[in-house]
């Protein structure tokens, strides 16, 4: 039961953030979101007795147990304090926002983002599983991002949001590293397990968590995001960037403190980072003229103070730390809301233009002054208590730290006074604008914009006047960190302790600084640091972007020639090493047995092929280029004839013929006879030749390695040869492989082929038309009777021959592909003899239809076997006797082959006709 | 339990659909209706298929009823079926998006038929158990992608198609060369048979295998766009219509990654200290250089294109680490990343439709224009950047955890750095397009009808993030299957194969 | 003979590379064609070269390994389709750009 109550703290806001009111009532119903933190506060209060008794609540559900992920939550004194802060400050902020943005149509969205944040924050402090914690941790970053950039039309808001997200994301990722390291060491993500075993976690992992905490809590040098985050609407600043989110880092350090109690590196890191932040933040705060910027930097400083205390790890320091977390939430929340109200009423946050608001807003003046004094650490306010403990802690440490602490406290004193004095008490800055603003303030000062401030300031006072109250609230948290209840007791008066003297010194120094501020404040404000961390951040951003752009421009030239060069050079480099290893380090025993010696005519053929290839490179005109390529193809075909591949020889020569026709038709659009100039840049030419030679050697080397290297025997050829007729009913083994054994390859192959025609059709028919052909290469522009009758004759002869090749393909060289290309050649000839248009009229069907029918036939033959319960493409054999032809073995693969035939006819002819018609 | 023969439908279904649609290419309603119906149907079927395999183990189909290694076989294991499911998911989203965005002229010129052929090629590449058949399917998907990329014949399109065609044809030729070497040496093209033969030899083939591994890495790496072979990618992937960019960016490079995944777990595992170590180095460089390139860009689609490269690095990292968990991580990485990448490209398409540009300087303040669109973008982008609790976080988490466990801290660190820079460039897009002053045209296009596809993808991104255990258990089964090649070999060659 | 042929393959690939790296698109296409011729020869070599033993069961044994031939046939058809597409692409580029010089197509990287 209590487990469900516990996660209701997370679920309530999460569900709330999903609620979207209907458009009509959105504005009026928006404040209803405030119910969520109120309910949360009640739940938190209900846990009081449990926590007071030093007990906790745990609950856990499996999430992804195989990854070590559990939805495990636990509540103890430490998390209770934070849940209290989140819900408590939440109540004030939510109520305040309803008045602050009463007329703003985005109020509802603001509430939903705030609720998302609230859920994430609750998750951070309640999660027991480290990964779950990280999930919520990053969710706070995301919601903070959305809230900082809430006024997204402002460039500064967007920049601030990104800066905050980016810097905290560094922390999140480093924390992930730490979490993974912890898991690698201990095999668990459960904090309770780690804490219970009081296992020693490696310092490196610990430092990872610290980086995360420092980024989140805006510690030096990550502090720069917090002032930039002030672009957020003021309620957001008060809630996220003062009271809660920035304390997530503190929570993490506090939570892990028991694990690193004896780790000097941890302690030294935390203390020194905290100290630097404390002082530096104080200096920056004094410089500011914008109320929110002042408060933001003061928050940085105060967070540094708490981090410092957490690093000291003594009893007093830890107690002071938790106490200050509480105090800071109260007074800083109040002050941020004050800044919001002032801006809302006076129209500016610039301290130089403000002043004299005391008579106009007396209640606010009192409340804000009290909160400021608490921040300054004056008695009898809450801030005084924590400041006293702070002094006691540093006095226990060393002199340097004490000196810095006093200096920082003086700065705190100074900026606190600047804040309330400049706003309320300084002589009014009489500009016409200001006059207007002031009168405006008088009329509209509403209760809602002041009441939350009054209550928060009241708390700041109360914690001082009734120290036992504050003590009771923070004791459970302290006990969790320290492992034992505190021995000390809070009181306003401790006697004349050294700490008190330091406080007196602070007031004297701080007070004199305040009185003398006119002497130096202007100069400090004017002073522009030559190099700030913000500059480092933005300069490195632009610097890196430039660097990346520059390097990218170096190699991403957009020229395909360059890309091919990269590719091939990578191949040469990548393969030369293993090839060298192959031949040089483990030279294989060369076995020449079974490799035929070349005949003289074969040598001649090889020489011709090489020569033709080189001629291609040296061809100066396009027509020579194309014809030489055709020569290579023809020589290939002869090669296939010589080396037992009749099917390939036929295919190659036909393909070559069709390609040639296609090339020549395309050449009509090029100035074919013009000499193509060689590249005049000689180094590029040298490079090209180098790469070419390299690739040639590489490929030869690869194949050489394959031939001379060890190899395994293969049962595959003998299987095909012995079963081709037996099981597949064909004597032409190559054709049987194509339509049966590996028919699936052919299915893919004809698909490729079909797509070629679709692609060509689309490519030619769409887009701009471009120029007309430069010449009619061989399209006969007038009818030639002789050619036509010749063409008619050959057409029928060739068609009959094609059908013959198709039918006998299973048993002798031929088959669908060869027959198809032959048919296409016949039809192309026909088209050349007659006019393209008249030819089109004579053939009403479109090549596309042939392709579709062929593809469907091939696929259908294959799928047909599924219907009779066999796998795809299973072939069946039957014997039939036909008149004239005698007995013929009919194989269903024949249907497949006819499909191939149709596709090939359609595609080959389709492409040519498309170009011809263009 | 799905009948094994039905698995052929993932390949033949699209072809038949494509042929049918090509025949009726002028029938508007038919084109769109059939496309949507078929893609939805195949999607549903693929999910059923995956579940069936998870339950009953690997499914093997003999094409033409010929046994391996003589015939071609299809092997549907968890890895390949997950890829098919992923492909079909993206396909559904892309079709849904295309219904509203494809120009009429393009539709009449075989947009849908070509798209289905593309699906056929991709699914075939995932399912085949034969290396030459893999080559054939590579060619199928290539020529379909060539045609789709050039669809419209605009100058920019043609220019980028030239680059894409040249590079890919070179890679294809070397694929053939490597198959020649492979067949000469090993006497087989069947992957399981190959793996079996390698398992049975005692190292005398290792130098040849290393050479082969590198040639195959070159071929697949060029398709997958890993360092130093990725240079061709950003230009061509920028050009086509948004729906296609989503499929190209989401799925096509992953075919190359899948091929590396398959071959470097099943076949080339003879000497991981060389081959997989090389993968790790290339992975690190791919991650970093990809994201560096992305940061240097100022256009949403270009940034996304470079991120394809960067993310491929993580996948290769998972493969290179070569532990069961890292392999599971690589597969887990694949799913949300593909979903997010496709979703982001589709969103870029919506942005283009709404404003006529995707350049960060030309567009601004879209958040106020469409809250749903910006929410979807944010979810997909943050998932890509690995922000919890979105799916992309767990991807990164699992891969890096695997690296941590075997002490590869350097690679974990680079992975985290890559994540940070990814976030930076996603925020750059967000700030440029969705926040800032309202700039750019606002075309009177209703955006809501463009979103269902994106919603589908983002739904899974969020779902996987909330329940990472489901996908992880699938990935674990897949990793168990691929980390022991005997499982695959026994499924293909029969359980009584001699060891 | 195998060694002679692999030298020829090397020459084909060398010349192919040289042409692919040229400035004119048509030469690039021709270079790719030389590549595919080379690859087809390589596949033939992978089955071992023998004279006069075509894998036709109607003739006398012995027979050459038929598988590489089937693979080459598939490869020829595929590369024919690819080349046809690439040729038309070159032609369209020429039409649209009025030039087929690859360098003038550079760009597209912003």
Coordinates of C-alpha atoms in Angstrom, one line a residue, chain A residues 1-15 40 43 47 57-61 71-75 83 118-119 122-123 126-128 132 136:
Chain A
X1 CA 0.0 0.0 0.0
X2 CA 2.7 2.5 1.0
X3 CA 4.5 1.4 -2.1
X4 CA 1.7 2.6 -4.3
X5 CA 1.4 5.7 -2.3
X6 CA 5.1 6.2 -2.9
X7 CA 4.9 5.9 -6.6
X8 CA 1.8 8.0 -6.7
X9 CA 4.3 10.9 -6.0
X10 CA 5.6 10.2 -9.5
X11 CA 2.5 9.0 -11.2
X12 CA 0.3 11.9 -10.1
X13 CA 2.3 14.6 -11.9
X14 CA 3.0 12.3 -14.8
X15 CA -0.7 11.7 -15.4
X40 CA 1.8 15.3 -3.3
X43 CA 1.3 12.3 0.7
X47 CA 5.1 9.7 5.4
X57 CA 9.7 2.4 2.3
X58 CA 10.8 0.2 -0.5
X59 CA 8.9 -1.1 -3.5
X60 CA 10.1 -2.8 -6.6
X61 CA 8.7 -4.2 -9.8
X71 CA 11.4 -0.2 -11.2
X72 CA 12.6 0.0 -7.6
X73 CA 11.9 3.0 -5.5
X74 CA 12.7 3.7 -1.9
X75 CA 12.0 6.5 0.5
X83 CA 10.1 15.2 -1.9
X118 CA 8.0 17.5 -11.1
X119 CA 7.5 13.8 -11.9
X122 CA 10.4 12.9 -7.8
X123 CA 11.8 10.0 -9.7
X126 CA 12.9 8.1 -5.1
X127 CA 14.6 5.8 -7.6
X128 CA 16.6 3.0 -6.1
X132 CA 16.0 4.4 -13.3
X136 CA 14.6 10.5 -14.4

